[in-house]
Tab-separated table of C-alpha atoms in Angstrom:
chain	number	residue	atom	x	y	z
A	195	MET	CA	95.990	116.557	30.333
A	196	ASN	CA	97.746	117.330	33.585
A	197	ASN	CA	101.461	116.678	33.099
A	198	SER	CA	102.489	117.596	36.633
A	199	ASN	CA	104.886	115.285	38.455
A	200	LYS	CA	102.807	115.227	41.612
A	201	SER	CA	103.562	112.089	43.603
A	202	LEU	CA	100.767	109.575	43.827
A	203	PHE	CA	99.293	109.000	47.302
A	204	SER	CA	101.231	111.965	48.718
A	205	GLU	CA	98.254	112.717	50.964
A	206	PHE	CA	98.877	109.476	52.856
A	207	ASN	CA	101.392	109.390	55.675
A	208	PRO	CA	104.103	106.701	55.521
A	209	VAL	CA	103.363	103.620	57.599
A	210	THR	CA	106.076	102.404	59.962
A	211	LYS	CA	106.989	98.761	60.289
A	212	GLN	CA	105.723	98.780	63.872
A	213	GLU	CA	102.306	99.932	62.678
A	214	TRP	CA	102.246	97.123	60.137
A	215	MET	CA	103.210	94.609	62.821
A	216	GLU	CA	100.426	95.836	65.103
A	217	LYS	CA	97.884	95.447	62.301
A	218	VAL	CA	99.162	91.960	61.438
A	219	SER	CA	99.040	90.961	65.102
A	220	ILE	CA	95.366	91.942	65.272
A	221	ASP	CA	94.568	89.982	62.104
A	222	LEU	CA	96.389	86.914	63.409
A	223	LYS	CA	94.240	86.965	66.567
A	224	GLY	CA	97.098	85.954	68.806
A	225	ALA	CA	98.666	83.338	66.529
A	226	ASP	CA	102.473	83.187	66.378
A	227	PHE	CA	103.775	85.576	63.688
A	228	ASP	CA	106.890	83.550	62.808
A	229	LYS	CA	105.080	80.226	62.590
A	230	LYS	CA	102.235	81.596	60.496
A	231	LEU	CA	103.904	84.021	58.115
A	232	VAL	CA	107.692	83.636	58.120
A	233	TRP	CA	109.128	80.835	55.994
A	234	LYS	CA	112.623	79.549	55.232
A	235	ASN	CA	113.992	78.712	51.828
A	236	LEU	CA	116.438	75.912	50.968
A	237	SER	CA	119.316	78.007	52.291
A	238	LYS	CA	117.535	78.497	55.642
A	239	ILE	CA	117.084	82.200	54.930
A	240	LYS	CA	114.046	83.626	56.697
A	241	ILE	CA	111.622	85.271	54.272
A	242	GLN	CA	109.387	87.885	55.876
A	243	PRO	CA	105.793	88.419	54.669
A	244	PHE	CA	106.463	92.115	54.047
A	245	TYR	CA	109.318	94.603	53.906
A	246	ASN	CA	109.489	98.396	53.950
A	247	ALA	CA	112.101	101.136	53.844
A	248	GLU	CA	113.177	100.394	57.412
A	249	ASP	CA	114.541	97.032	56.264
A	250	LYS	CA	116.840	98.610	53.733
A	251	GLN	CA	120.533	97.976	54.335
A	252	ASP	CA	123.631	99.290	52.652
A	253	HIS	CA	123.789	97.126	49.563
A	254	ILE	CA	126.680	94.796	48.906
A	255	LYS	CA	129.434	96.423	46.913
A	256	ASN	CA	128.814	95.506	43.302
A	257	THR	CA	132.075	94.222	41.863
A	258	GLY	CA	130.417	92.871	38.726
A	259	GLU	CA	129.955	94.638	35.426
A	260	ASN	CA	126.801	96.448	34.421
A	261	SER	CA	124.164	94.003	33.213
A	262	GLN	CA	123.777	96.006	30.002
A	263	SER	CA	127.018	94.376	28.821
A	264	LEU	CA	125.280	90.972	28.844
A	265	ILE	CA	126.461	88.395	26.317
A	266	ASN	CA	123.778	86.124	24.865
A	267	TYR	CA	125.503	82.875	23.879
A	268	ARG	CA	124.462	80.344	21.253
A	269	SER	CA	125.902	76.901	22.011
A	270	ILE	CA	127.202	74.965	18.997
A	271	ILE	CA	128.525	71.397	19.144
A	272	VAL	CA	131.088	71.078	16.365
A	273	SER	CA	130.741	68.034	14.113
A	274	THR	CA	132.458	69.639	11.136
A	275	GLU	CA	133.989	73.099	10.953
A	276	GLU	CA	131.936	74.009	7.892
A	277	LYS	CA	128.597	73.090	9.452
A	278	ALA	CA	129.465	74.775	12.756
A	279	ASN	CA	130.533	77.920	10.914
A	280	GLN	CA	127.220	78.027	9.050
A	281	LEU	CA	125.315	77.727	12.331
A	282	ALA	CA	127.485	80.450	13.877
A	283	VAL	CA	126.930	82.892	11.013
A	284	LYS	CA	123.188	82.185	11.151
A	285	ALA	CA	123.169	82.852	14.914
A	286	ILE	CA	124.936	86.183	14.414
A	287	ASP	CA	122.382	87.157	11.757
A	288	GLU	CA	119.668	86.406	14.333
A	289	GLY	CA	121.194	88.853	16.815
A	290	ILE	CA	123.375	86.577	18.936
A	291	ASN	CA	126.513	88.328	20.214
A	292	GLY	CA	128.284	85.314	21.730
A	293	LEU	CA	129.232	81.871	20.397
A	294	LEU	CA	130.143	78.848	22.515
A	295	PHE	CA	131.743	76.058	20.497
A	296	THR	CA	132.196	72.559	21.906
A	297	VAL	CA	135.306	71.421	20.030
A	298	ASP	CA	137.903	68.663	19.976
A	299	LYS	CA	141.606	68.643	19.249
A	300	ASN	CA	141.162	68.143	15.499
A	301	ASN	CA	139.018	71.211	14.796
A	302	ALA	CA	140.698	73.895	12.685
A	303	VAL	CA	140.230	77.360	14.162
A	304	ALA	CA	140.496	79.215	10.837
A	305	LYS	CA	137.682	77.178	9.252
A	306	LEU	CA	135.537	77.402	12.359
A	307	LEU	CA	135.766	81.193	12.620
A	308	LYS	CA	135.629	82.051	8.916
A	309	GLY	CA	133.792	85.338	8.397
A	310	ILE	CA	133.309	85.974	12.135
A	311	ASP	CA	134.546	89.352	13.386
A	312	LEU	CA	136.299	88.756	16.706
A	313	ASN	CA	136.207	92.502	17.354
A	314	GLU	CA	132.411	92.346	17.621
A	315	ILE	CA	131.493	88.759	18.518
A	316	VAL	CA	132.478	87.064	21.784
A	317	VAL	CA	133.787	83.568	21.045
A	318	SER	CA	134.251	80.876	23.698
A	319	PHE	CA	135.213	77.225	23.597
A	320	CYS	CA	134.610	74.062	25.591
A	321	ILE	CA	137.420	71.552	25.033
A	322	LYS	CA	138.677	68.594	27.051
A	323	SER	CA	141.819	67.373	25.245
A	324	ASP	CA	144.921	68.942	23.680
A	325	VAL	CA	143.989	72.198	25.352
A	326	VAL	CA	147.398	73.833	24.929
A	327	LYS	CA	147.533	73.177	21.184
A	328	PHE	CA	144.028	74.473	20.597
A	329	ALA	CA	144.644	77.591	22.710
A	330	SER	CA	147.884	78.238	20.843
A	331	ASP	CA	146.079	77.919	17.505
A	332	PHE	CA	143.282	80.249	18.609
A	333	PHE	CA	145.499	83.015	19.974
A	334	GLY	CA	147.756	82.614	16.944
A	335	TYR	CA	144.708	83.101	14.713
A	336	ALA	CA	143.763	86.274	16.604
A	337	LYS	CA	147.300	87.617	16.247
A	338	LYS	CA	147.464	86.745	12.545
A	339	ASN	CA	144.219	88.631	11.971
A	340	THR	CA	145.539	91.629	13.954
A	341	ILE	CA	142.736	91.571	16.515
A	342	PRO	CA	143.531	94.238	19.153
A	343	ALA	CA	144.298	92.464	22.423
A	344	GLU	CA	141.576	94.268	24.377
A	345	ASN	CA	138.912	93.336	21.791
A	346	LEU	CA	139.319	89.574	22.091
A	347	LYS	CA	136.715	88.429	24.600
A	348	GLY	CA	135.345	85.096	25.743
A	349	TYR	CA	136.443	82.127	27.790
A	350	LEU	CA	137.978	78.677	27.545
A	351	ASP	CA	136.294	75.874	29.480
A	352	THR	CA	138.481	72.795	29.952
A	353	GLU	CA	136.174	71.352	32.634
A	354	LEU	CA	138.945	71.512	35.219
A	355	ILE	CA	136.696	71.107	38.243
A	356	THR	CA	133.698	69.573	36.454
A	357	ASN	CA	135.497	66.276	35.841
A	358	TYR	CA	136.228	65.925	39.536
A	359	LEU	CA	132.614	66.659	40.483
A	360	THR	CA	130.998	64.334	37.965
A	361	GLU	CA	133.552	61.520	37.764
A	362	GLY	CA	135.260	61.645	41.156
A	363	SER	CA	138.742	61.774	39.664
A	364	ILE	CA	141.134	64.500	38.661
A	365	ASP	CA	144.074	64.513	36.274
A	366	GLU	CA	147.059	66.515	37.512
A	367	LEU	CA	148.064	67.031	33.884
A	368	GLN	CA	145.094	69.372	33.546
A	369	PHE	CA	146.708	71.806	35.967
A	370	ASP	CA	149.974	71.688	34.012
A	371	GLN	CA	148.024	72.543	30.871
A	372	ALA	CA	146.109	75.302	32.638
A	373	ALA	CA	149.367	76.937	33.722
A	374	GLU	CA	150.616	76.862	30.125
A	375	VAL	CA	147.387	78.309	28.760
A	376	ILE	CA	147.564	81.189	31.251
A	377	LYS	CA	150.911	82.147	29.723
A	378	LEU	CA	149.528	81.862	26.185
A	379	ALA	CA	146.601	84.145	27.041
A	380	ALA	CA	148.663	86.724	28.925
A	381	ALA	CA	148.527	89.229	26.057
A	382	TYR	CA	144.706	89.158	25.986
A	383	PRO	CA	143.367	90.704	29.213
A	384	ASN	CA	139.683	90.120	28.445
A	385	TYR	CA	139.962	86.460	27.488
A	386	LYS	CA	139.450	84.118	30.447
A	387	VAL	CA	141.041	80.673	30.398
A	388	LEU	CA	140.352	79.398	33.930
A	389	THR	CA	136.717	78.335	34.100
A	390	ILE	CA	135.348	77.042	37.396
A	391	SER	CA	131.872	75.551	37.238
A	392	GLY	CA	129.526	75.496	40.201
A	393	SER	CA	126.375	74.666	38.257
A	394	GLU	CA	126.781	70.950	38.959
A	395	TYR	CA	126.267	71.640	42.658
A	396	LEU	CA	122.879	73.322	42.205
A	397	ASP	CA	121.771	70.775	39.623
A	398	SER	CA	122.641	68.020	42.113
A	399	GLY	CA	120.424	69.478	44.833
A	400	ALA	CA	122.642	72.015	46.602
A	401	ASN	CA	121.095	75.257	47.832
A	402	GLN	CA	122.402	78.695	46.918
A	403	VAL	CA	124.696	79.002	49.928
A	404	GLN	CA	126.241	75.603	49.239
A	405	GLU	CA	126.711	76.376	45.547
A	406	VAL	CA	128.563	79.597	46.329
A	407	ALA	CA	130.625	78.047	49.133
A	408	TYR	CA	131.711	74.963	47.192
A	409	THR	CA	132.496	76.961	44.060
A	410	LEU	CA	134.715	79.360	45.987
A	411	GLY	CA	136.297	76.369	47.724
A	412	SER	CA	137.114	74.983	44.272
A	413	LEU	CA	138.709	78.321	43.429
A	414	VAL	CA	141.065	78.160	46.407
A	415	PHE	CA	141.964	74.578	45.469
A	416	LEU	CA	142.764	75.689	41.905
A	417	ILE	CA	144.798	78.690	43.044
A	418	GLU	CA	147.057	76.513	45.187
A	419	LYS	CA	147.533	73.995	42.369
A	420	LEU	CA	148.530	76.719	39.909
A	421	LYS	CA	150.776	78.536	42.372
A	422	ALA	CA	152.734	75.305	42.713
A	423	ARG	CA	153.232	75.443	38.945
A	424	GLY	CA	154.691	78.930	38.905
A	425	CYS	CA	151.596	81.060	38.299
A	426	SER	CA	151.208	84.234	40.333
A	427	GLU	CA	148.017	85.130	42.175
A	428	GLN	CA	147.510	88.136	39.891
A	429	GLU	CA	147.800	86.005	36.757
A	430	ILE	CA	145.240	83.574	38.149
A	431	PHE	CA	142.651	86.137	39.251
A	432	ASP	CA	142.830	87.996	35.953
A	433	LYS	CA	141.923	84.839	34.025
A	434	LEU	CA	138.967	83.618	36.098
A	435	ASN	CA	135.583	82.730	34.655
A	436	PHE	CA	132.781	81.178	36.727
A	437	LYS	CA	129.761	79.183	35.569
A	438	LEU	CA	126.826	79.120	37.977
A	439	ALA	CA	123.326	77.708	37.652
A	440	ILE	CA	120.198	79.771	38.274
A	441	GLY	CA	117.611	78.437	40.692
A	442	SER	CA	113.913	79.215	40.865
A	443	GLU	CA	113.940	81.601	43.867
A	444	TYR	CA	113.915	84.919	42.046
A	445	PHE	CA	115.120	87.412	44.662
A	446	VAL	CA	117.432	84.949	46.388
A	447	GLU	CA	119.168	84.251	43.072
A	448	ILE	CA	119.689	87.975	42.484
A	449	GLY	CA	121.337	88.161	45.888
A	450	LYS	CA	123.369	85.019	45.239
A	451	PHE	CA	125.236	86.454	42.265
A	452	ARG	CA	125.900	89.745	44.025
A	453	ALA	CA	127.052	87.935	47.166
A	454	PHE	CA	129.338	85.745	45.050
A	455	ASN	CA	131.086	88.822	43.668
A	456	SER	CA	131.499	90.245	47.147
A	457	LEU	CA	132.915	87.011	48.592
A	458	LEU	CA	135.266	86.626	45.637
A	459	HIS	CA	136.550	90.098	46.414
A	460	GLU	CA	137.235	88.975	49.996
A	461	ILE	CA	139.190	85.925	48.820
A	462	ALA	CA	141.220	88.068	46.428
A	463	ALA	CA	142.087	90.393	49.306
A	464	LYS	CA	143.398	87.421	51.314
A	465	TYR	CA	145.817	86.737	48.469
A	466	GLY	CA	146.846	90.390	48.346
A	467	ILE	CA	144.957	91.104	45.108
A	468	THR	CA	143.050	94.384	44.943
A	469	GLU	CA	142.579	94.871	41.191
A	470	TYR	CA	141.460	92.023	38.940
A	471	THR	CA	138.886	91.140	36.304
A	472	HIS	CA	136.668	88.074	36.094
A	473	THR	CA	133.470	86.991	34.389
A	474	ILE	CA	130.382	85.068	35.522
A	475	ILE	CA	128.357	82.908	33.155
A	476	ALA	CA	124.854	81.905	34.281
A	477	LYS	CA	122.830	78.984	32.952
A	478	THR	CA	119.279	77.976	33.736
A	479	SER	CA	119.149	75.004	36.081
A	480	ILE	CA	118.133	71.500	35.041
A	481	TRP	CA	116.271	70.300	38.110
A	482	SER	CA	113.627	73.056	37.970
A	483	LYS	CA	112.423	72.006	34.507
A	484	SER	CA	109.663	69.604	33.527
A	485	VAL	CA	110.069	66.892	30.888
A	486	THR	CA	106.399	67.183	29.891
A	487	ASP	CA	105.581	70.907	30.083
A	488	PRO	CA	107.675	73.085	27.724
A	489	GLN	CA	105.419	76.119	28.251
A	490	THR	CA	106.102	76.118	31.980
A	491	ASN	CA	109.795	75.592	31.284
A	492	LEU	CA	109.788	78.729	29.117
A	493	LEU	CA	108.325	80.791	31.956
A	494	ARG	CA	110.754	79.365	34.494
A	495	ALA	CA	113.751	79.909	32.230
A	496	THR	CA	112.660	83.504	31.613
A	497	THR	CA	112.395	84.426	35.298
A	498	GLU	CA	115.652	82.612	36.051
A	499	ALA	CA	117.416	84.581	33.329
A	500	MET	CA	115.930	87.831	34.645
A	501	SER	CA	117.246	87.180	38.149
A	502	ALA	CA	120.732	86.450	36.809
A	503	ILE	CA	120.750	89.629	34.731
A	504	LEU	CA	119.718	91.694	37.758
A	505	GLY	CA	122.463	89.930	39.680
A	506	ASN	CA	124.908	91.429	37.143
A	507	VAL	CA	126.242	88.333	35.430
A	508	ASP	CA	128.223	88.716	32.222
A	509	ALA	CA	126.402	86.116	30.136
């Protein structure tokens, strides 16, 4: 066996883009190149029929974490703490490294998290009411169990922006609660308590550009609301978590997540913030799925997840 590292096809000279264009022009027999072969996606981005090394540009600065740190969440709707805890322990045994509990104000944190090592498992919560009390109980539980501050990871989703998007109304009390929760979470740098969701945009028919733009617009809106309640820009940026949907355009979605990180960096700079941490949670979109074809849905969900991972999301 020849184990040499000789490059394949090294005897062939590289082909320039101009040479490709000349060949394509001959094959088209005078037909318009753009009309025949160039198409636009939902975001009006022109997709060329071929690319080569000459098209390479300096890539966008990657401000996200390495995709190898990906958290794979199991979503659990809490009916009783005991049942939810059993499902959580089972999920961990199956290899899940993240738990997302949908809870209400009456759920007891200690019962819910019994036997779950917060040093190893990322635990997040979706809660709509009595947010301050629940957050206080959770961080108190972490302190009581002497969890090192840097080891506590996850996010709190109070559906701050989601309610406005889906119901058309917003409760100013939510911003008061958010400001309080920021203070409660101050000792835990890796736990994010300001979740901004943009997935509703994509699932309602928005394209990738619109999803990114409207989500970042929601961020600016939230920043101004919290500044008016005594929160500093640094406190806000260090507690940000974003939820975005994943569309079906594989390469465009990869670029979307990377572009989002870059644009977020630009917004932070406008507020005078140069160092901050945030997380991005990606979920497969609803509108791209079929109600009658689960096999196709599995394939679509897989490629969507792959594009998000390559886009360097956190979960």
